[in-house]
Short mmCIF file of C-alpha atoms in Angstrom, two decimals:
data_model
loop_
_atom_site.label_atom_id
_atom_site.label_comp_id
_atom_site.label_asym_id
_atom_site.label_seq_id
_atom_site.Cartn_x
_atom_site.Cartn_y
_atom_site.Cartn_z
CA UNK A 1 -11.94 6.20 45.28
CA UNK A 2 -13.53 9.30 44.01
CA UNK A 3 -12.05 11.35 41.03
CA UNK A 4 -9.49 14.19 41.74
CA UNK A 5 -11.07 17.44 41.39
CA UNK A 6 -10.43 20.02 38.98
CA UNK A 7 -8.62 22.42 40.88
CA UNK A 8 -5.87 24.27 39.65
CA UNK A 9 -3.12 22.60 41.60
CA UNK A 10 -4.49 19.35 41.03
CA UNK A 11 -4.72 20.00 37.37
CA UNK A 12 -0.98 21.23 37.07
CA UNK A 13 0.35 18.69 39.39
CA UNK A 14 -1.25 15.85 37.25
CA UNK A 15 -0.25 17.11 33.56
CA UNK A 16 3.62 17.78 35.05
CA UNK A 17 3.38 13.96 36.53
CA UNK A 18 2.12 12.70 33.30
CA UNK A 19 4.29 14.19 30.96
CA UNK A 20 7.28 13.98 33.37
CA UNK A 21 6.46 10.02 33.30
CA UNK A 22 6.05 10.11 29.88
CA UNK A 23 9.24 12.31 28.90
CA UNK A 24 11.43 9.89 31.09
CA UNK A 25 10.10 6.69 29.61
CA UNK A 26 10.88 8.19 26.10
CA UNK A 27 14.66 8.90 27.01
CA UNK A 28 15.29 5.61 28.30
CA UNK A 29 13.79 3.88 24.72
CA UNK A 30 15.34 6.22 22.85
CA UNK A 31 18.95 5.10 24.73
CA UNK A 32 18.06 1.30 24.04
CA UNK A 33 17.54 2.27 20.34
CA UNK A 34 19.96 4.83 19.39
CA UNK A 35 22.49 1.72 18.77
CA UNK A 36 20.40 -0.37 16.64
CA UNK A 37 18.79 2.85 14.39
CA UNK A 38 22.21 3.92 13.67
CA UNK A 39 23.50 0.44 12.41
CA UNK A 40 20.65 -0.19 10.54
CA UNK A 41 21.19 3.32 8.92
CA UNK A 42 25.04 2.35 8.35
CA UNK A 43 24.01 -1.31 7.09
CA UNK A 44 22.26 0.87 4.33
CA UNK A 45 24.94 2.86 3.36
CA UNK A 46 27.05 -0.11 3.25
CA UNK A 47 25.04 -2.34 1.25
CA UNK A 48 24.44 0.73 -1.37
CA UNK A 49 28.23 1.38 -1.58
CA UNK A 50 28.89 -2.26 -2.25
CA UNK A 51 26.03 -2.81 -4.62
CA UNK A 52 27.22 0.16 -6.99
CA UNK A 53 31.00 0.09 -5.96
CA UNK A 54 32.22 -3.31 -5.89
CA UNK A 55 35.84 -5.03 -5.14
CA UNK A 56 37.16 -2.34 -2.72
CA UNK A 57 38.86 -3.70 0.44
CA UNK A 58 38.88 -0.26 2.50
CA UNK A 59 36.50 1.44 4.31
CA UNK A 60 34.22 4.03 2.03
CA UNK A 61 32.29 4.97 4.86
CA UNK A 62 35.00 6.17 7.00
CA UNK A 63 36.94 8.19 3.92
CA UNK A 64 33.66 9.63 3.05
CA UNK A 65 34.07 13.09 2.28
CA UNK A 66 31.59 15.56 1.19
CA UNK A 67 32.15 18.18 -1.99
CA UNK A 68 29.13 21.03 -3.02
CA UNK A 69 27.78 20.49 -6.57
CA UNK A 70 27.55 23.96 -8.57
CA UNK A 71 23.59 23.65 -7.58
CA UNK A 72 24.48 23.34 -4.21
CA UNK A 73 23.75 20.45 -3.30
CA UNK A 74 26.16 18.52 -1.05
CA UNK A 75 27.40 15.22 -2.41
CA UNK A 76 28.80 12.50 -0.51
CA UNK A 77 31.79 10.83 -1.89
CA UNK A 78 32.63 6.94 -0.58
CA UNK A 79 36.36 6.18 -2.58
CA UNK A 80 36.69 2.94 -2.99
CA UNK A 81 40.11 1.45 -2.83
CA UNK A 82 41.66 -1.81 -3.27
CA UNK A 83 45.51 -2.95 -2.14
CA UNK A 84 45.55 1.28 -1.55
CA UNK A 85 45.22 1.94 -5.31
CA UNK A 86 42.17 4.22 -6.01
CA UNK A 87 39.40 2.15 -8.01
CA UNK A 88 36.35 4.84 -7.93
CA UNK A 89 34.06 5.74 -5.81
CA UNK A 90 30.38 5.66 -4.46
CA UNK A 91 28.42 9.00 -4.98
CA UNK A 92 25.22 9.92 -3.79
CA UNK A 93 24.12 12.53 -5.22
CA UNK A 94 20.56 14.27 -5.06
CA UNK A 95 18.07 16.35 -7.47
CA UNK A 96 14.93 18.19 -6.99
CA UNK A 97 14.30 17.98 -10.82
CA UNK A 98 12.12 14.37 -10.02
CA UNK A 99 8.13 15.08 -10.39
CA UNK A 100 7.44 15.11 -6.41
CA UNK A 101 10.15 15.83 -3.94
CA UNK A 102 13.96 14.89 -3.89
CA UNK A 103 15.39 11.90 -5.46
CA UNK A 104 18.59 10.30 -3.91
CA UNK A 105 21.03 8.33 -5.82
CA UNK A 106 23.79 6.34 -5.11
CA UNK A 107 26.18 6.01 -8.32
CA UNK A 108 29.30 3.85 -8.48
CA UNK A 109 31.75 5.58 -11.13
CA UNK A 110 35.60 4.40 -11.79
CA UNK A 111 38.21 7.18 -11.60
CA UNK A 112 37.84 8.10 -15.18
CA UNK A 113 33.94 8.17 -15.00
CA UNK A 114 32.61 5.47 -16.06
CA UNK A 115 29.31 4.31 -14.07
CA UNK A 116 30.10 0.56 -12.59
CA UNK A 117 26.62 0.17 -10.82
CA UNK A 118 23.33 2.68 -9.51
CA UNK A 119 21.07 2.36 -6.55
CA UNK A 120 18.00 4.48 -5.91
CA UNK A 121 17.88 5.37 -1.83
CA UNK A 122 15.02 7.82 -1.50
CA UNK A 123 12.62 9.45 -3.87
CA UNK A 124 8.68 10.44 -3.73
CA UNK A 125 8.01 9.20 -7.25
CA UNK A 126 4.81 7.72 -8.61
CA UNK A 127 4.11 4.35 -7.78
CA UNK A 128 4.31 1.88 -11.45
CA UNK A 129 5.73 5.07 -13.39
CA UNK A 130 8.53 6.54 -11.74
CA UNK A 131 9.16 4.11 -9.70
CA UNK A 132 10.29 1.74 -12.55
CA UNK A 133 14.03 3.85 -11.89
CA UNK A 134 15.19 0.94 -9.44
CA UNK A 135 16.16 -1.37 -12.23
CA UNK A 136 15.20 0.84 -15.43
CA UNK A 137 18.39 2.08 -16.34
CA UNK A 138 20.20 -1.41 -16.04
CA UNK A 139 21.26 -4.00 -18.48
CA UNK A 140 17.55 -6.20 -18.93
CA UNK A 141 19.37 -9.30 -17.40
CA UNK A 142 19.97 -7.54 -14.24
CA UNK A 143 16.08 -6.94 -13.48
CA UNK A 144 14.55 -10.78 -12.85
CA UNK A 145 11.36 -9.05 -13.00
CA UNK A 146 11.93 -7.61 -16.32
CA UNK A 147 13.04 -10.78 -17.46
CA UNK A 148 9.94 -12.96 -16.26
CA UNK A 149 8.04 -10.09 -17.89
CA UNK A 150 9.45 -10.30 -21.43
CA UNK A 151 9.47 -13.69 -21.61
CA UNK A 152 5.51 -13.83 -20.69
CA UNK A 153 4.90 -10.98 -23.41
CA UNK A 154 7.06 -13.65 -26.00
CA UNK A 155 5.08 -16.00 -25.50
CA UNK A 156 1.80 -14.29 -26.08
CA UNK A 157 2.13 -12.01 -28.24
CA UNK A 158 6.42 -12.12 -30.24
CA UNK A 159 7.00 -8.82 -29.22
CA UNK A 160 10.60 -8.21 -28.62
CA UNK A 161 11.35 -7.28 -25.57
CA UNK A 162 14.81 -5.70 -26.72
CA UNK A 163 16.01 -3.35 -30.02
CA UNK A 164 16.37 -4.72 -32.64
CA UNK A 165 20.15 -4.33 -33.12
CA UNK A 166 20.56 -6.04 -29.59
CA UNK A 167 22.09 -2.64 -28.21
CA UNK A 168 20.73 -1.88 -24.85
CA UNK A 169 19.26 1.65 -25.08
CA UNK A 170 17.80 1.79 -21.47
CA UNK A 171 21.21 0.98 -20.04
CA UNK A 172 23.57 3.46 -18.11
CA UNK A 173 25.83 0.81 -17.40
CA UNK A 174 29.42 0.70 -18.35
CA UNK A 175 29.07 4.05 -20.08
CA UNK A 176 30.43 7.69 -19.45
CA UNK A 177 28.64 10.80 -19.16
CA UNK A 178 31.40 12.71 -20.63
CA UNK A 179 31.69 10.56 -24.00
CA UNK A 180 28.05 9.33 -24.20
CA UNK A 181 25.15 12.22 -24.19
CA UNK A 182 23.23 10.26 -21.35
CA UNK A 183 19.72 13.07 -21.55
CA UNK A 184 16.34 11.00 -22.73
CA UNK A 185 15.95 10.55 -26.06
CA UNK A 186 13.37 13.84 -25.98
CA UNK A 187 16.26 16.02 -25.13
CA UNK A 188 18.87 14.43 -28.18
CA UNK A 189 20.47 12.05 -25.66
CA UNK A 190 20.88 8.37 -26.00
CA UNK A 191 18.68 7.47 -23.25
CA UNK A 192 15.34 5.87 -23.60
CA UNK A 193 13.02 7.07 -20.90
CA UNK A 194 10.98 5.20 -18.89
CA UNK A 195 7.72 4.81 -20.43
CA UNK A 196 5.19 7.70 -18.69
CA UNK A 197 7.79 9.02 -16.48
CA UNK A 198 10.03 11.51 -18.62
CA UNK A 199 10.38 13.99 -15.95
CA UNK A 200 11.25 11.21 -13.50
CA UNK A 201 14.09 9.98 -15.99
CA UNK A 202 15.34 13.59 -16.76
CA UNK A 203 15.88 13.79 -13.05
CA UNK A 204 17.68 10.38 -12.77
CA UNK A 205 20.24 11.22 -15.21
CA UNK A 206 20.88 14.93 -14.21
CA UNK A 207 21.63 13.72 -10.89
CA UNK A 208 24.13 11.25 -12.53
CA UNK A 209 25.58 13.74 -14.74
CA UNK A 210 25.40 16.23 -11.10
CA UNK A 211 27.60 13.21 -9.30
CA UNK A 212 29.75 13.03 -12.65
CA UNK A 213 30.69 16.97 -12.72
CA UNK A 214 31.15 17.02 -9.14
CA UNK A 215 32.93 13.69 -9.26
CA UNK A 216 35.50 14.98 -11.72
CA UNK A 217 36.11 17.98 -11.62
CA UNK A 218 35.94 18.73 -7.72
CA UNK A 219 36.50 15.56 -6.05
CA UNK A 220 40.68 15.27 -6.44
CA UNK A 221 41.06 18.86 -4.92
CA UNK A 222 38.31 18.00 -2.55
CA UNK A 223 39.87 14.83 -1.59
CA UNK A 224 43.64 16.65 -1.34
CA UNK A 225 42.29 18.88 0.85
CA UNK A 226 40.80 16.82 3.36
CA UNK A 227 43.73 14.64 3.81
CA UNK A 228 46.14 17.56 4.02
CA UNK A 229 43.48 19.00 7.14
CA UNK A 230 43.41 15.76 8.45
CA UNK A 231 47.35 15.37 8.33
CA UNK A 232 47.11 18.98 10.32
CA UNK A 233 44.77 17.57 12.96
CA UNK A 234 47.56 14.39 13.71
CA UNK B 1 -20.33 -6.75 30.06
CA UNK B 2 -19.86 -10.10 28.25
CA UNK B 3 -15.76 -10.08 27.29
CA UNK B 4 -16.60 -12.01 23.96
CA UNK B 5 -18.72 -9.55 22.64
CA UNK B 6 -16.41 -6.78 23.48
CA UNK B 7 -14.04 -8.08 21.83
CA UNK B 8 -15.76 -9.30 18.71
CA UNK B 9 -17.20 -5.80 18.02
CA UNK B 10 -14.58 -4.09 16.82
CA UNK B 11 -14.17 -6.42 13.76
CA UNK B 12 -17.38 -6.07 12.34
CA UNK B 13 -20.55 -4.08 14.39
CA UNK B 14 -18.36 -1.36 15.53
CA UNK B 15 -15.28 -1.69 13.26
CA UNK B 16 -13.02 1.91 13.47
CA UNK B 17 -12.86 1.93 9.16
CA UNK B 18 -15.86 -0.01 7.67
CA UNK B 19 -18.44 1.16 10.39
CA UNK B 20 -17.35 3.92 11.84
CA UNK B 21 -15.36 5.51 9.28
CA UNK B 22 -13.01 6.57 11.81
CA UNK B 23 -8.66 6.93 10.90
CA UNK B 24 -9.21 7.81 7.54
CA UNK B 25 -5.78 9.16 7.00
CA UNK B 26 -3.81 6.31 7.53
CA UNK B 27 -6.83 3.80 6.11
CA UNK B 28 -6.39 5.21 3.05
CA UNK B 29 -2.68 6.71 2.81
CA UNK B 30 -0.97 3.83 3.90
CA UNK B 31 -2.70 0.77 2.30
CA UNK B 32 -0.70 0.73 -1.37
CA UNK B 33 0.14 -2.49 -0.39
CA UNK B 34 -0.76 -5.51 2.21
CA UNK B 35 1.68 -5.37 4.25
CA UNK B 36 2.51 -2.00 4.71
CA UNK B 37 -1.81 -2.30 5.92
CA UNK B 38 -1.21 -5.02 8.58
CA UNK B 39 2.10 -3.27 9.66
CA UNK B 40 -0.07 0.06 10.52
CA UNK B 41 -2.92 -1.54 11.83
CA UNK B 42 -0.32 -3.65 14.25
CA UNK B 43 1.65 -0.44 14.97
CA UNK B 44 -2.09 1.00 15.99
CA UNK B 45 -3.28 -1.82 17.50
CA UNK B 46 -0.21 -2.10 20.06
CA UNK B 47 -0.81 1.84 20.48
CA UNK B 48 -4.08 1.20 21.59
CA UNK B 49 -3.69 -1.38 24.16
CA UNK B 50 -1.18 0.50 26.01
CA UNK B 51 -2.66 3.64 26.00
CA UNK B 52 -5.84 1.83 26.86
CA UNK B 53 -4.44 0.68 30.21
CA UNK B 54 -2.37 3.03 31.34
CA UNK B 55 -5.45 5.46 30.68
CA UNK B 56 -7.68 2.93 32.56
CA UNK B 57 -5.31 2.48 35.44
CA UNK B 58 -4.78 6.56 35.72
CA UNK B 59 -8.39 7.69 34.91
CA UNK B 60 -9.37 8.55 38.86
CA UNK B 61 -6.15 10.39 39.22
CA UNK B 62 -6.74 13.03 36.28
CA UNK B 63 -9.61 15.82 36.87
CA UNK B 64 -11.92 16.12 33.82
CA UNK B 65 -10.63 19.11 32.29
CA UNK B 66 -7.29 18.25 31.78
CA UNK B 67 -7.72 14.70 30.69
CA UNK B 68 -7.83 15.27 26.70
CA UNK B 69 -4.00 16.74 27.17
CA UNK B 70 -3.27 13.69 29.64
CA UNK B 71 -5.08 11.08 26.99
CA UNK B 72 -2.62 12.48 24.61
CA UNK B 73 0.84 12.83 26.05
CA UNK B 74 -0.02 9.34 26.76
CA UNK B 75 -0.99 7.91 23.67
CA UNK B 76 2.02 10.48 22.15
CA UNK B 77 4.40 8.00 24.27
CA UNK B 78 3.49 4.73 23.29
CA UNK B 79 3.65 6.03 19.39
CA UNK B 80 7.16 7.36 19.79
CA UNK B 81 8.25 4.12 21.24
CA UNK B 82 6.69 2.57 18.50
CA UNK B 83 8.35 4.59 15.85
CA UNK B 84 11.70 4.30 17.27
CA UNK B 85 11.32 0.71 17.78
CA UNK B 86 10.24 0.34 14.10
CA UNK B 87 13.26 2.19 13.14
CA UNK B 88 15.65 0.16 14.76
CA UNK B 89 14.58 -2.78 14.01
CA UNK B 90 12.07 -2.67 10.94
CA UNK B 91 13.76 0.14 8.60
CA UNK B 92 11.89 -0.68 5.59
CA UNK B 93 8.82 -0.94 7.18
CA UNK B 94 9.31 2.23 8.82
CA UNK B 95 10.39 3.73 5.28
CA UNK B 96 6.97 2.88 3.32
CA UNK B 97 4.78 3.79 6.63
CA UNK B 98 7.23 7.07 7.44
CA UNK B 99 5.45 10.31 8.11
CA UNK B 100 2.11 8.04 9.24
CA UNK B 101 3.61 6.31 12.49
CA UNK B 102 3.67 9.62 14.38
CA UNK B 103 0.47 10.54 13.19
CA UNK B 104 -0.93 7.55 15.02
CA UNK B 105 -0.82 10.50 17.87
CA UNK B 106 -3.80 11.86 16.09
CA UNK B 107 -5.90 9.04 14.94
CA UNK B 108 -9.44 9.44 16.13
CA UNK B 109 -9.94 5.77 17.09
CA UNK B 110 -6.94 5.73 19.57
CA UNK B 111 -8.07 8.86 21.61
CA UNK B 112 -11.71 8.06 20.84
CA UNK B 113 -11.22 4.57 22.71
CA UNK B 114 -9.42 6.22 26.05
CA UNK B 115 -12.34 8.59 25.80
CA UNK B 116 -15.56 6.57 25.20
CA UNK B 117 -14.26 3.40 26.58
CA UNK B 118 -10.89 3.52 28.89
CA UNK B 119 -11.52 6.44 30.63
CA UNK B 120 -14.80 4.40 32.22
CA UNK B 121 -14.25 0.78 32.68
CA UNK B 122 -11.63 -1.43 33.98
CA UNK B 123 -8.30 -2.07 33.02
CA UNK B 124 -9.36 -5.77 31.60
CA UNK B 125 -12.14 -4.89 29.86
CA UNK B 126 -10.18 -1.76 28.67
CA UNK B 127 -7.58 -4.65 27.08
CA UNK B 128 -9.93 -6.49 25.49
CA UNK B 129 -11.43 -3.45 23.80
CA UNK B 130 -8.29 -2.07 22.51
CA UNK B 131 -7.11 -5.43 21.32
CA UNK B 132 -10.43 -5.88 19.34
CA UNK B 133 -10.76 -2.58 18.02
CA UNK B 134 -7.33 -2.51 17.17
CA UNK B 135 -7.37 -6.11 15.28
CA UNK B 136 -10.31 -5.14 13.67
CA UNK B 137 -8.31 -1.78 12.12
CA UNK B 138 -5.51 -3.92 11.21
CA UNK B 139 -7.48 -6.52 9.63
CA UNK B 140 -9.56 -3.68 7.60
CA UNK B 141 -6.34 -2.26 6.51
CA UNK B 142 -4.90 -5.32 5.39
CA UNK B 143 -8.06 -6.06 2.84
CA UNK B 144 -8.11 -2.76 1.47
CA UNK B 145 -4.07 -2.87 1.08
CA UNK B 146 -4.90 -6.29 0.03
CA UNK B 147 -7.24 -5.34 -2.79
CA UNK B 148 -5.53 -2.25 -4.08
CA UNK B 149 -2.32 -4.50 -4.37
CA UNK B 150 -3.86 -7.01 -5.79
CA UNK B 151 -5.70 -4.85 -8.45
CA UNK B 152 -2.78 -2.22 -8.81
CA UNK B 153 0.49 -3.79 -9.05
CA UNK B 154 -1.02 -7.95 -9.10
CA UNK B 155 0.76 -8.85 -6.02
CA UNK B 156 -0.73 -9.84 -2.98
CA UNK B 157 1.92 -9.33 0.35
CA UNK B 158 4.54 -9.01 -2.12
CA UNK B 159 3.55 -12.44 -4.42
CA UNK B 160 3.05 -12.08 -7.78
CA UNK B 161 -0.18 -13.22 -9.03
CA UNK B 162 -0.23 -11.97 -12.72
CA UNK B 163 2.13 -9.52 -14.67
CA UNK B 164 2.34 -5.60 -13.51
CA UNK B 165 1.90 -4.71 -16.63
CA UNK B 166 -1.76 -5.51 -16.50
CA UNK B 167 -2.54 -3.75 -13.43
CA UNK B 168 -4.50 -0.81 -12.86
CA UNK B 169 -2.30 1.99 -11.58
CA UNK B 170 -4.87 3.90 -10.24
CA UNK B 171 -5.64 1.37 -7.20
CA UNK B 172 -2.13 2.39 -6.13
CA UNK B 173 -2.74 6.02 -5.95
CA UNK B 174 -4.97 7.75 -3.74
CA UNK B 175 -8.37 7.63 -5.83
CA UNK B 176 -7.99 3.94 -6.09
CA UNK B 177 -8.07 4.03 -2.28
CA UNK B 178 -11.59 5.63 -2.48
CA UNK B 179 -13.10 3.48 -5.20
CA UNK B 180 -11.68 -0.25 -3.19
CA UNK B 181 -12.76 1.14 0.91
CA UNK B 182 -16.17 2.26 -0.71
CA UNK B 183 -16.52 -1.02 -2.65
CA UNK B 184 -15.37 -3.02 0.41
CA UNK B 185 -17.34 -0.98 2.80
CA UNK B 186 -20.88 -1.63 0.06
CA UNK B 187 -19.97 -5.64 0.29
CA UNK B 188 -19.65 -5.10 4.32
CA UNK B 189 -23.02 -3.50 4.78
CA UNK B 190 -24.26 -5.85 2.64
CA UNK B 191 -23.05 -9.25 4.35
CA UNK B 192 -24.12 -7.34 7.79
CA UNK B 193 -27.58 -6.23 6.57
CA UNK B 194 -28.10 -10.32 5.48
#
């Protein structure tokens, strides 16, 4: 069989076939996978509120509501409820403070503010430096890394892994952004940042303190308001 | 042609990143680690074999001057089904690869393979090529993801071998990319000039 020519009907006709072929092919795969992409997306979501927001029997994902920060950001609240009773909530809250692109958190806080768990969900950080985030700001028996890590620097060389008083000054844990100054150390706070990554740690904790402010002083009028609009929509 | 050799020559005589120097971009952006190396170069390699017969099977039927546009819509296909695919059912995988899975589209060795190769022999032969060529690119990215993990963060696929702490960050970034293909691509040439 010879090759088609290069005529201009030939040459239309064959680029509409191909991408006609091509463009239908795509739509079918994309309906076989639009299922599965958005579970995996929710499975996420899920495991990030239940990492940071423990012991709630509801359903965060389907109370989520969404409040604007005074940046403008738009934060996403989960609440977290157990037997009905409100127990806090899963934030995730954003910055563009980080040294390359956006950094997403999700933050579990109790009603009064007190920060239960973190996860990180998306940042741009450098690799070894800011990167270190994930488990940074948590106690040093939550990391196993950090632990295998210590213990191999003990055994070489004594140092001590921890302060000396035994207070955890890395640790965000259990504390409250409006009775503890949680800024790095740099900026007066109690913080220590993570070695070679200031600016990454400065944007960790303002996008904690961003979920905080939000958290408190918006999210009870925010929350109000969508239940009375959804009690209008029944 | 003999099948073997057309096979075996993408892995070392012809190979798209130590010989050819060819899909740069993703050879050296995506290899901060081992796996996220042999995840690409699989992602390529299936991209290749499809596109590779379907351009085979099609090549009488498209006139000369449009078959660059044709080679791509093609190949633009097979890479959207992978990236969906990946992102239904490998999410993290498609996380650390992100942005480079559609720019598969534009990797040299893919369209240079329906070009040189497809686009003139038969749909086995066209096969075997792509599956060589395309091994050979995932087996390339997979040492040099293999070395910069090794030497950046000590792990190797996700092991560890000896404490972070001691690694050298900069085989993580993107010079460290540089300095390990170049080294890797010195110890090639000298094992094939032997």
């Amino acid at each position: 069989m010879g090759k088609s020519a290069s005529t201009l009907p030939n040459m239309v006709l064959t680029l509409l076939i191909v991408t006609a072929i091509a463009g239908s092919s795509l739509g079918f795969i994309y309906q076989l996978t639009k299922a599965p992409i958005e579970a995996a997306a929710t499975a996420k979501q899920q495991e990030a509120i239940e990492l940071v927001m423990p012991g709630f029997d509801n359903d965060p994902a389907a109370e989520m509501y969404e409040i604007q920060s005074d940046e403008g950001f738009v934060l996403k609240v989960f609440p977290a409820k157990k037997e009905g009773e409100f127990i806090g909530a899963a934030i995730e809250s954003v910055t563009n403070k980080g040294f390359s692109g956006e950094i997403r958190i999700m933050v579990g806080m109790k009603p009064n503010g007190d920060i239960v768990n973190y996860q990180i969900l998306e940042h741009k950080e450098t690799p070894g430096l800011g990167t270190q985030m994930d488990d940074w700001f948590k106690p040093a028996e939550a990391g196993a890394e950090e632990k295998s890590r210590s213990a191999f620097f003990d055994a070489f060389y004594g140092i001590k892994a921890k302060a000396e008083g035994g207070e955890d000054t890395k640790s965000i844990i259990g504390k409250n952004p409006g009775t503890s100054r949680l800024t790095v150390r740099q900026d007066g706070g109690e913080v220590d940042a993570i070695t070679a990554a200031t600016i990454t740690s400065r944007a960790f904790l303002h996008a904690v303190e961003v979920a905080y402010k939000t958290f408190t002083e918006k999210a009870d009028a925010a929350s109000s308001a969508t239940k009375q609009e959804e009690g209008g929509a029944e | 042609m003999n099948q073997w050799k057309n096979f075996s020559k993408g892995f070392f005589k012809e190979n798209a990143v130590f010989t050819l120097l060819l899909g740069m971009c993703p050879a050296l952006g995506v290899t901060s680690s081992a796996i996220n190396g042999l995840g690409m170069g699989l992602a390529t390699t299936f991209v290749l074999v499809m596109a590779n017969i379907v351009v085979s099977m099609v090549k009488n039927f498209i006139p000369d001057k449009v078959r660059i546009p044709a080679f791509i819509v093609i190949i633009a296909a097979f890479v959207t089904v992978v990236e969906m695919v990946m992102q239904a059912y490998m999410p993290s995988l498609f996380e650390s690869l992100g942005l480079f899975i559609p720019l598969i589209v534009v990797n040299c060795l893919v369209l240079g393979r329906a070009e040189a190769f497809a686009s003139k022999n038969t749909v086995g032969s066209s096969v075997i090529d792509g599956a060589g060529m395309g091994l050979g690119f995932a087996m390339a990215l997979t040492m040099l993801g293999g070395v910069r993990e090794l030497l950046g963060s000590g792990h190797f696929f996700g092991w560890a071998i000896y404490p972070e702490d001691y690694g050298m960050l900069v085989f993580v970034l993107a010079p460290g990319a540089f300095i390990a293909l170049g080294y890797l691509i010195a110890i090639i040439n000298r094992f094939k000039k032997a």
